[in-house]
XYZ file of C-alpha atoms in Angstrom:
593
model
C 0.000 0.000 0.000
C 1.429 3.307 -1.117
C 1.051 4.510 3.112
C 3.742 1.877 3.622
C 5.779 3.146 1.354
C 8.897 3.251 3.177
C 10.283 6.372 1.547
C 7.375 8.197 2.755
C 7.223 7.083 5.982
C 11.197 8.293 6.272
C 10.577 11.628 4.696
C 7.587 11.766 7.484
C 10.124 10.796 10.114
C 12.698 14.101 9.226
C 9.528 16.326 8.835
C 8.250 15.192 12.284
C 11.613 15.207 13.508
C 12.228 18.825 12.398
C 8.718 19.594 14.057
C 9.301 18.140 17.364
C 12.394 20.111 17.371
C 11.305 23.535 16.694
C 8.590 22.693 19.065
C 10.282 21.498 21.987
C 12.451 24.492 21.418
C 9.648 27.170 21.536
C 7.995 24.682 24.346
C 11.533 25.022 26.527
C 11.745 28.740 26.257
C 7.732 29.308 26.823
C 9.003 27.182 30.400
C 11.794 29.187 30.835
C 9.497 32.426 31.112
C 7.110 30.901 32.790
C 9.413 29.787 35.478
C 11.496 33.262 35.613
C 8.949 35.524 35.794
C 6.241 36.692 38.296
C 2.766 36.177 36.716
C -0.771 36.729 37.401
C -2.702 33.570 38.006
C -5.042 33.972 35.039
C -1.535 33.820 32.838
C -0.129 30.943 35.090
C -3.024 28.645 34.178
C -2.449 29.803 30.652
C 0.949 28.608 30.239
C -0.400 25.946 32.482
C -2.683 24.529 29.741
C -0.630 25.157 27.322
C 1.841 23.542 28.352
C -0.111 20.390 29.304
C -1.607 20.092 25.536
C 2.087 20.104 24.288
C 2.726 17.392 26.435
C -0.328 15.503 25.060
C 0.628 16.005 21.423
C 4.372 14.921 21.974
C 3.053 11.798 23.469
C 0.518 11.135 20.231
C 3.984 12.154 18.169
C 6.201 9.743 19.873
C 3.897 6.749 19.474
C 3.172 7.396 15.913
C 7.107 7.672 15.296
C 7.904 4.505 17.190
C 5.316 2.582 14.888
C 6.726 4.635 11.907
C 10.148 2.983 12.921
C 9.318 -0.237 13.443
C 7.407 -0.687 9.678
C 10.571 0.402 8.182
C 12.717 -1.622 10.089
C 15.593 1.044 11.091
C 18.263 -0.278 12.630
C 18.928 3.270 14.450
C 19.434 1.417 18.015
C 20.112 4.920 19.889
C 17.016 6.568 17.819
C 14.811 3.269 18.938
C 15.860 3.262 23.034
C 15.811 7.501 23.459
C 12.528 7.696 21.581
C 10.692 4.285 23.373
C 12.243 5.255 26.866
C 10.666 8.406 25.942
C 7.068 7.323 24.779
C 6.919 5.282 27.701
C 7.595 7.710 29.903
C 5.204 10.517 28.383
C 2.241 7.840 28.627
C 3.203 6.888 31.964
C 2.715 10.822 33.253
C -0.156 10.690 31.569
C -2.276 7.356 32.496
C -0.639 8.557 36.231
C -2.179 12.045 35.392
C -5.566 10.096 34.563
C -6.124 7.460 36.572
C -3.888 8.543 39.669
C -1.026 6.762 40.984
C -0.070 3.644 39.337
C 1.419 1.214 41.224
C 3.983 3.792 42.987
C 3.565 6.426 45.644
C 4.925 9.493 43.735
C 2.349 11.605 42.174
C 3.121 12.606 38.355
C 0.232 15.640 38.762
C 3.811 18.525 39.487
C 4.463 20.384 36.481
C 7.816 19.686 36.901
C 7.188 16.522 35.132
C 5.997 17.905 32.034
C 8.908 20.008 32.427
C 11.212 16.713 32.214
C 9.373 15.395 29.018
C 9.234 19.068 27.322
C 13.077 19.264 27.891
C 13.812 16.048 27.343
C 12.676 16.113 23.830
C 14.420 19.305 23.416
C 17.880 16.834 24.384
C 17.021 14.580 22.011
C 16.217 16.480 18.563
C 18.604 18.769 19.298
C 20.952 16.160 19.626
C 20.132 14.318 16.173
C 20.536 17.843 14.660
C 24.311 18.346 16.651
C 26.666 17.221 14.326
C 25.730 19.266 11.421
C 28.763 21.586 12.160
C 30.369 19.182 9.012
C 28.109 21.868 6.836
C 30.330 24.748 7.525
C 33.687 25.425 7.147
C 34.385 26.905 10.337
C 37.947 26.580 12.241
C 37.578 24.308 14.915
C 39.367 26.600 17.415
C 36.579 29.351 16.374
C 33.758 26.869 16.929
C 35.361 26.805 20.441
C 35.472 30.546 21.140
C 31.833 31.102 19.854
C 30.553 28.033 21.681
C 31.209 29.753 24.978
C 30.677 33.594 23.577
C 26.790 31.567 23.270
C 26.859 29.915 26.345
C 27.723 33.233 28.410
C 24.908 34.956 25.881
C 22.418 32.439 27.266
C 23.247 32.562 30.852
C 22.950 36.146 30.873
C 19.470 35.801 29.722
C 18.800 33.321 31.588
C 20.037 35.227 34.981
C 18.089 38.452 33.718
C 14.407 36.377 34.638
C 13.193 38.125 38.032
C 12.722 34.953 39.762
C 16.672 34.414 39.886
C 16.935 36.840 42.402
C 15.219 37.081 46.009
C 15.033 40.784 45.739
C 14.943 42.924 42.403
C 15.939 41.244 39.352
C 19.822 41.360 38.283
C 20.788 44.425 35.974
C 22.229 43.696 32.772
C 25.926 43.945 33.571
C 25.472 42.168 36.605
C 24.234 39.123 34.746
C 26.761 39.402 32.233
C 29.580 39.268 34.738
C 27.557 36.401 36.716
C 27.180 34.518 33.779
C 30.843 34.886 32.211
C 31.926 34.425 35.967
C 29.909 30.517 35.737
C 30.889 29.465 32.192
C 34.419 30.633 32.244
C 34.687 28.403 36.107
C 35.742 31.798 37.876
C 33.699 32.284 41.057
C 33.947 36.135 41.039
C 30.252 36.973 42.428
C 29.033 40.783 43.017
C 26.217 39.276 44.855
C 25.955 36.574 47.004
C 24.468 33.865 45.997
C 23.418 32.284 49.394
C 20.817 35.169 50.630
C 19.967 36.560 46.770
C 19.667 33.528 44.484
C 16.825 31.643 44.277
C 16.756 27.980 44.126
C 16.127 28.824 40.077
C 18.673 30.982 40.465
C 21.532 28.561 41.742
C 20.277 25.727 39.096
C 21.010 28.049 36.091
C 23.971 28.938 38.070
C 25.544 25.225 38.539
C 23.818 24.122 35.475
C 26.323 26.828 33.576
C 29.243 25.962 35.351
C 28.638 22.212 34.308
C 28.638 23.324 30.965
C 31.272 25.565 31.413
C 33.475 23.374 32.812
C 33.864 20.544 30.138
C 32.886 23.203 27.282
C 29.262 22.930 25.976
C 30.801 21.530 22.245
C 31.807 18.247 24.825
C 28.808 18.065 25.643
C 26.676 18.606 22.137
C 29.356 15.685 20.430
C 28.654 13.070 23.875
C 24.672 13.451 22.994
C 24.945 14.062 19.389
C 26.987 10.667 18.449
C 24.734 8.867 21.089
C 21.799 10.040 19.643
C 22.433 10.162 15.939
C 24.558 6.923 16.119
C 27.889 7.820 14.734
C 30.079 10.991 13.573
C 30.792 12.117 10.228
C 34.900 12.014 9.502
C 34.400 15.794 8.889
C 32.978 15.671 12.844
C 35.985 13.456 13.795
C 38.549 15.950 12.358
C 36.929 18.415 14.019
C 36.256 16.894 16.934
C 39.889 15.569 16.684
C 41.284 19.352 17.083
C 39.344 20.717 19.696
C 40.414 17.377 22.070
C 44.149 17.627 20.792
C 43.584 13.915 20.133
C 45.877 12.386 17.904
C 44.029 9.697 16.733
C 40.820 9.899 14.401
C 39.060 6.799 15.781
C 39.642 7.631 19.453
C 37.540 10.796 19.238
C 34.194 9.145 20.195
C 35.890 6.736 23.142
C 37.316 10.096 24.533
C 34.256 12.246 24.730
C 32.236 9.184 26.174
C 35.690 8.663 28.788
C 35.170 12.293 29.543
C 31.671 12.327 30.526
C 31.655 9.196 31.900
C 34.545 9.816 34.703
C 32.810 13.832 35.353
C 29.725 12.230 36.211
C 31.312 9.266 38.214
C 33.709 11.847 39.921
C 30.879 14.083 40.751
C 28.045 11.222 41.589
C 30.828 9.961 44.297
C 31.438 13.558 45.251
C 27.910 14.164 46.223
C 27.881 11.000 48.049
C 31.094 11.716 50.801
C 29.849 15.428 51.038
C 26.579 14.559 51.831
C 27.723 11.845 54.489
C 30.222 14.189 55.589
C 27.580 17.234 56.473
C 24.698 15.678 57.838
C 25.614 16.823 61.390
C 25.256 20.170 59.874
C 22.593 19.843 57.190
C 20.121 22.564 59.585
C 22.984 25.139 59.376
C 23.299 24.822 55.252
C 20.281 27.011 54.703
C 19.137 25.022 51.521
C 18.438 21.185 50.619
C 20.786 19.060 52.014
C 21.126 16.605 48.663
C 21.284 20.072 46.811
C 24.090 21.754 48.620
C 25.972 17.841 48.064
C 25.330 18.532 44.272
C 26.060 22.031 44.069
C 29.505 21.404 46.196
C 30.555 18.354 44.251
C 30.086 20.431 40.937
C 31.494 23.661 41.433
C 34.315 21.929 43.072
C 35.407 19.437 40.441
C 35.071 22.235 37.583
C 37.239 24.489 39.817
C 34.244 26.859 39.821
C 34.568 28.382 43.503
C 31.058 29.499 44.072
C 29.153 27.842 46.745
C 25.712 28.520 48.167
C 26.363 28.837 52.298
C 26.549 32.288 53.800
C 29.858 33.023 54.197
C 30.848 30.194 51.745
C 33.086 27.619 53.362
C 34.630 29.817 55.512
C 31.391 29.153 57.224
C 32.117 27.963 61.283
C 30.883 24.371 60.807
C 32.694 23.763 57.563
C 36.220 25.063 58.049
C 36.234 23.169 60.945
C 34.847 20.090 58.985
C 38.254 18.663 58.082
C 37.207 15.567 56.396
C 34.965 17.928 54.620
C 37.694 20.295 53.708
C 39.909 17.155 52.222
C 37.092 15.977 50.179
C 36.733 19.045 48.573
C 40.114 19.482 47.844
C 40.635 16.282 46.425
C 37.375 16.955 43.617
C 39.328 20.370 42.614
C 42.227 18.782 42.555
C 41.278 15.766 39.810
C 39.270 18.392 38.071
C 42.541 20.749 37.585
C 44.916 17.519 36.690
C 42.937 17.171 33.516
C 40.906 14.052 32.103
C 44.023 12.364 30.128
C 46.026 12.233 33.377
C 43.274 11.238 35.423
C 42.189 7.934 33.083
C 46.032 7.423 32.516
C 46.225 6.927 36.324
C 43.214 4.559 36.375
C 44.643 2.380 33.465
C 47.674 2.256 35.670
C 46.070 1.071 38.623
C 44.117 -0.974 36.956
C 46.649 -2.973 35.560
C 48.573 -3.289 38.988
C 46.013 -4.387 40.270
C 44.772 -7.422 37.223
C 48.586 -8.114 37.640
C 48.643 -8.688 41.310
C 45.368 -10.595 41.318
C 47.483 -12.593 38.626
C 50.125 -12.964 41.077
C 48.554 -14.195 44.239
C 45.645 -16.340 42.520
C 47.196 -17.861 39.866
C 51.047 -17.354 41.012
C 51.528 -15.562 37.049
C 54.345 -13.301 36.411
C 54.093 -9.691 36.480
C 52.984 -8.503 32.675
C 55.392 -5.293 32.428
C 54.141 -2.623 29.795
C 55.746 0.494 28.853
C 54.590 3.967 29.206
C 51.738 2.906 30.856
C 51.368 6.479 32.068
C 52.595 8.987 29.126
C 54.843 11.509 28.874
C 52.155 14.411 29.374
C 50.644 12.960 32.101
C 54.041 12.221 33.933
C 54.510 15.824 33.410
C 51.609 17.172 34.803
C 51.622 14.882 37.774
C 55.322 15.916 39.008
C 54.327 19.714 38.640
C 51.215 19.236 39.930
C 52.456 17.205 42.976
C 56.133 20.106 43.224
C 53.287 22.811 43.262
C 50.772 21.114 45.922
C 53.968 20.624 48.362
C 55.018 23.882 47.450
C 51.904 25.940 48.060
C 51.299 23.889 51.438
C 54.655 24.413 53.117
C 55.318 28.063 51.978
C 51.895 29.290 53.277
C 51.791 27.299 56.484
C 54.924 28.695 57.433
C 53.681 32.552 56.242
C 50.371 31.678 58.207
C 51.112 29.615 60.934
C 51.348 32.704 63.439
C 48.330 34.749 61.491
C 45.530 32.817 59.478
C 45.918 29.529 61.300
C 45.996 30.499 64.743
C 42.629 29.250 65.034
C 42.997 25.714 64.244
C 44.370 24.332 67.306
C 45.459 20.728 65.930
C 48.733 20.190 63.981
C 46.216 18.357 61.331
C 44.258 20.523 61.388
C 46.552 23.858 60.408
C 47.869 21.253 57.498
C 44.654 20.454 56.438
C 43.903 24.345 55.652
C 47.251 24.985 54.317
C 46.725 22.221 51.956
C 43.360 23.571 51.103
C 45.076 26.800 51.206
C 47.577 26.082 48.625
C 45.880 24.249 46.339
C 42.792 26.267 45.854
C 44.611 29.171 44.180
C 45.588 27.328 41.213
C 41.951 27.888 39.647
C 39.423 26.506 42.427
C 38.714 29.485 44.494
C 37.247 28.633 47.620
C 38.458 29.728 50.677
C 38.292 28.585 54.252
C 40.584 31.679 55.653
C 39.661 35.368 55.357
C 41.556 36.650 52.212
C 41.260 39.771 52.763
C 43.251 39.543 56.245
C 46.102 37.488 54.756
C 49.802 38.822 54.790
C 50.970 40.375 52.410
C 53.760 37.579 51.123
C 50.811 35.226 50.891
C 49.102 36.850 49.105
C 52.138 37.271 46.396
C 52.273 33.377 46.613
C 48.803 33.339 46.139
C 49.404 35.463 43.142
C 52.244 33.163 41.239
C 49.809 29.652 42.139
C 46.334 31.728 40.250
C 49.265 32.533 37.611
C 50.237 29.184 36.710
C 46.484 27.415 37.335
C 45.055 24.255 36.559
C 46.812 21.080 34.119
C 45.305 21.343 29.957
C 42.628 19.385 29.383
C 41.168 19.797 32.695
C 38.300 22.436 34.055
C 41.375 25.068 35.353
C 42.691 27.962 33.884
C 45.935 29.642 34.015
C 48.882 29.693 31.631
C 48.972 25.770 32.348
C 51.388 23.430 34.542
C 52.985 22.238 31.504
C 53.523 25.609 29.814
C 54.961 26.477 33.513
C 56.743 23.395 33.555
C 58.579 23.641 30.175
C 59.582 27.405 31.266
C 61.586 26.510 34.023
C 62.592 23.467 32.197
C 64.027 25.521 29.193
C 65.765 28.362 31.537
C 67.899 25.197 33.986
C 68.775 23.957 30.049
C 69.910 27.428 29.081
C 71.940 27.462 32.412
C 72.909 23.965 31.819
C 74.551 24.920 28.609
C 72.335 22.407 26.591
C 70.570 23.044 23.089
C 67.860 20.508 24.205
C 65.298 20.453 26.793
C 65.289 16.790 28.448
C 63.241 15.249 30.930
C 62.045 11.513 31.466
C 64.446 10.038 28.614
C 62.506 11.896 26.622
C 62.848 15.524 24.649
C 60.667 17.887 24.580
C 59.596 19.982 20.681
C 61.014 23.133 20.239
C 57.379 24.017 18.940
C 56.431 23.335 22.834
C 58.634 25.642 23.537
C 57.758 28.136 21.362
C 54.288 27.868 22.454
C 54.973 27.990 25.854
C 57.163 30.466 25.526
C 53.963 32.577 23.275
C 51.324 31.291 26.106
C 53.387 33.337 28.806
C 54.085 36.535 26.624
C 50.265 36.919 26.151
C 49.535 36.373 29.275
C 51.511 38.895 31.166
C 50.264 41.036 28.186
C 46.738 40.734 28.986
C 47.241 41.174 33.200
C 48.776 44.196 32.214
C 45.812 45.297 30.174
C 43.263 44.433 32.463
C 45.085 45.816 35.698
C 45.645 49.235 33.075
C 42.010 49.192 32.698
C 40.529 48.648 36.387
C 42.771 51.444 37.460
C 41.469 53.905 35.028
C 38.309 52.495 36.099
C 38.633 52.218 40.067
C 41.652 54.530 40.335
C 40.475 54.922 44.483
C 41.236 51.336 45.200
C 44.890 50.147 45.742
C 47.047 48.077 43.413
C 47.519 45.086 45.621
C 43.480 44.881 45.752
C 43.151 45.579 41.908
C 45.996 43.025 40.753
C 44.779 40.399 42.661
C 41.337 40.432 41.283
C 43.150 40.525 37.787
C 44.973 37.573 38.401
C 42.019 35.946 39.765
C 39.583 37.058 36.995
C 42.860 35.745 34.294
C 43.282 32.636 36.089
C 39.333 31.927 36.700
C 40.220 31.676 39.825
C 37.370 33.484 41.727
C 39.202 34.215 44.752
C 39.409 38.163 46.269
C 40.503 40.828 48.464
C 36.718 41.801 49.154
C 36.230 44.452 46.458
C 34.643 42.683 43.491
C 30.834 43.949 44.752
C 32.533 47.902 44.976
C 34.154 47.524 41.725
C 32.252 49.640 39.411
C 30.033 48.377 35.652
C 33.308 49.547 33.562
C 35.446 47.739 35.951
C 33.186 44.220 35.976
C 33.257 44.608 31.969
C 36.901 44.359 32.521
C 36.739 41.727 34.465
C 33.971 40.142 32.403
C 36.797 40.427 29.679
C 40.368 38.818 31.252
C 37.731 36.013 32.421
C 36.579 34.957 29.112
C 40.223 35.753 27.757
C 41.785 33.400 30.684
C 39.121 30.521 29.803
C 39.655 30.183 26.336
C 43.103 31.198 26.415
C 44.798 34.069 24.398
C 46.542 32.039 22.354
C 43.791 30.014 21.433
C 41.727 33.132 21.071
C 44.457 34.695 18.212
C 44.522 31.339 16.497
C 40.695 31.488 16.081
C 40.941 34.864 14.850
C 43.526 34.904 12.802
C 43.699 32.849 9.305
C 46.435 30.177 9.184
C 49.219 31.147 7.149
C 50.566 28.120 4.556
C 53.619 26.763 4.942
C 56.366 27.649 2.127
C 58.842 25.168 1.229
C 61.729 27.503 2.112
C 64.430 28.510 4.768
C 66.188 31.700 5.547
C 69.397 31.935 6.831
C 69.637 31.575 10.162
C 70.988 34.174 13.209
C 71.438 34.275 16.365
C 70.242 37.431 18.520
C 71.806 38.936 21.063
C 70.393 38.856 24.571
């Protein structure tokens, strides 16, 4: 029968497709509005309805499509389970809507469940629709830059809605810096969030720094392979840059190794800071399994902003050592980077098959080399000089100031490990900055400097760029034309990059302290170049003057931050054409110094 025809029923499928999408789009932002904004109850039961009858047709949609697929036999397994999961959970809501609860005691009747289908199907279209990027010719490193230049667009909107806000809604610049602040993982805030954000107002606010923090194009390749079933190879080159992945078929097993050990990180997160503070859930001010969330987020994307009054300089947290060490730990693997941080699993992992091996089976030891590689040995040396580093030096400068009020040994190590390591892009504090010495707060200074490990939620010129610095000035001394280290040595285009990476960046600290003292010329340098640094480093840590600093001053701020994320370098690549290579040398010299 020509109904059956199965080239019409596939043409049907994209048109429907396309429909649901444009749909669930308008659908999502009719919510958005409806959620943000203070209506009258006559427009409440409005959206209400409207909302509801959406709802109803997406259900009708979804079990016609499922049908559709099934008499054409597609073998689209990730189109089949999304799309059935989600019929079955649309008719669910709605027999539960109907005939009241089914089987389980949790009522279905909360909008908020309609919410879940609405944006659900949003995920899901949009997803399909992800991986057209192969259309357009853009540089990869440009697709980067504008991904986030959206993302902060969005949030600003987003944090403009009225019902973000206890009080009166955020102005403009405000929400830009907020929003800039979340997605570039900074933790600047000129208002706090405990006793002026809404619980809407901290969702958008996490939800951001989620995004932020493993870059919103991670996140539209994870759903758009899984949901469209495979990449194109224009996809994988692409997808191949913006990972610095050398291989073309590893693309896909990196972005799903990515998500899949944030989630696990942060699932396991929640869990010990949630066991850890129920003694003090009634002095967190918001949902206990909330604040877990919230914590284990902003911590592993080295975000800084937390939801407590006070943050966790808060009485029962700074005290909470365990607590303290937790945290720590989550900003910590987020800064080391994801390659490092599977590396190290793959290396335990093995120990441990091979000692199994040993005792079980009495089997050899199977030897393999470069089980960790070269970056990741790297980054785990600097990482661990810096850590000792930034402990010792400050618990000497603060043992008779800052510290004085932790009366155990453990704990005035505990805070100067905290102390130390928070400065290289997490940002939270459990000491008043504002009261620390001088000298520490230089230190403080050089650790927001160098920041986080690539390829992790940090910012800062990089370990590595840091590491082959130091590394290149003891050859120099050394009197050798090569930079060694681990029987291995390192590209002079490293070096060169490196070398690039920390020109630019002392450039663009000296722009943006330039710029907030033309714009807050009353305020001292110390204060000024700190919140540079931290703002460059999206670090979020400060002297106490961010709220004071003026709407020319935040834009400044608003600028280094998205500058520090995406990296200056990066940023000049994307803007700048690639010039061709010539198959030519000049003569060499050698300049004087």
């Amino acid at each position: 029968m020509d109904f059956l025809n199965r080239e019409h029923i596939r043409k049907s499928l994209r048109y429907t497709d396309l429909g649901m999408l444009y749909l669930s789009l308008l659908c999502s932002i009719l919510i958005l509005v409806h959620i943000g904004y203070n209506w009258n109850i006559a427009i409440t039961r409005i959206f209400d309805t409207l909302i509801v009858k959406v709802f109803y047709g997406f259900a009708i949609m979804l079990l016609l499509k499922t049908i559709l697929r099934f008499l054409v036999k597609r073998k689209d397994t990730a189109f089949q389970y999304s799309e059935l999961i989600l019929c079955f959970y649309f008719w669910f809501v709605i027999l539960e809507r109907i005939l009241g609860p089914i089987a389980i005691d949790v009522h279905f009747h909360q909008a908020e469940w309609l919410y879940v289908g609405v944006f659900s199907v949003l995920l899901v279209e949009t997803s399909k629709n992800s991986l057209f990027f192969d259309r357009f010719y853009f540089n990869p490193t440009l697709l980067f830059v504008l991904s986030f230049l959206f993302l902060i667009l969005l949030g600003t909107v987003l944090l403009l809605f009225p019902k973000v806000t206890v009080g009166a809604p955020l102005s403009f610049v405000d929400a830009l810096f907020m929003a800039t602040s979340a997605v570039c993982i900074t933790g600047l805030s000129v208002v706090d969030i405990a006793s002026q954000f809404t619980y809407f107002g901290q969702t958008v606010l996490i939800v951001l720094v989620q995004l932020g923090g493993l870059g919103i194009m991670t996140f539209t390749g994870f759903f758009g392979y899984f949901f469209s079933g495979g990449f194109s190879y224009k996809n994988q080159l692409m997808y191949t840059e913006l990972l610095s992945e050398k291989k073309l078929g590893s693309v896909i097993s990196t972005l799903l190794k990515i998500i899949s050990i944030t989630f696990f990180i942060e699932a396991i997160g929640t869990m010990l800071i949630y066991f850890n503070t129920l003694d003090i859930a009634k002095d967190l001010g918001s949902d206990h399994l909330f604040f877990a969330v919230f914590h284990s987020i902003s911590s592993f994307c080295n975000a800084g902003f937390s939801i407590v009054p006070n943050g966790l300089y808060m009485e029962s947290i700074r005290f909470n050592y365990p607590l303290i060490f937790i945290i720590s730990l989550l900003f910590i693997l987020g800064g080391l980077g994801f390659g490092i941080v599977f590396n190290t699993f793959t290396f335990l992992k093995r120990w441990v098959i091979n000692f199994f091996r040993r005792v079980f089976y009495g089997k050899p030891f199977v030897h393999k080399a470069w089980v960790m590689s070269f970056n990741s040995r790297l980054i785990a040396w600097t990482t661990f000089i810096l850590l000792v580093f930034g402990t010792l030096v400050l618990f000497i400068l603060e043992y008779q100031h800052s510290l004085t009020e932790h009366d155990s040994f453990i704990g005035k190590l505990t805070t100067s490990f905290f102390l130390g390591s928070s400065p290289r892009s997490a940002g939270f504090n459990t000491v008043q900055v504002g009261a620390l010495s001088t000298p520490t707060v230089m230190v403080i200074m050089l650790l927001m400097w160098i920041g986080a490990s690539p390829a992790s939620t940090g910012g800062g010129i990089k370990t590595t760029t840091f590491a082959v610095t130091v590394l290149n000035m003891v050859s120099l001394i050394k009197g050798k034309d090569k930079v060694e280290i681990f029987k291995r040595e390192i590209s002079p285009d490293s070096i060169r990059r490196a070398s690039a990476v920390i020109l630019l960046s002392l450039l663009g600290l000296g722009l943006s302290i330039f710029g907030l003292c033309l714009t807050e010329g009353e305020k001292d340098i110390k204060s000024l170049a700190f919140e540079c640094f931290s703002a460059y480093g999206t670090v979020g840590l400060s002297l106490g003057i961010t709220p004071e600093i003026s709407n020319a001053g935040r834009v400044v701020l608003v600028i280094s931050m998205f500058v520090g994320r995406v990296g200056a370098l990066t940023l000049l690549v994307a803007l700048i054409k690639d010039v061709r290579f010539k198959n030519y040398h000049y003569p060499q010299e050698k300049v004087l110094f």
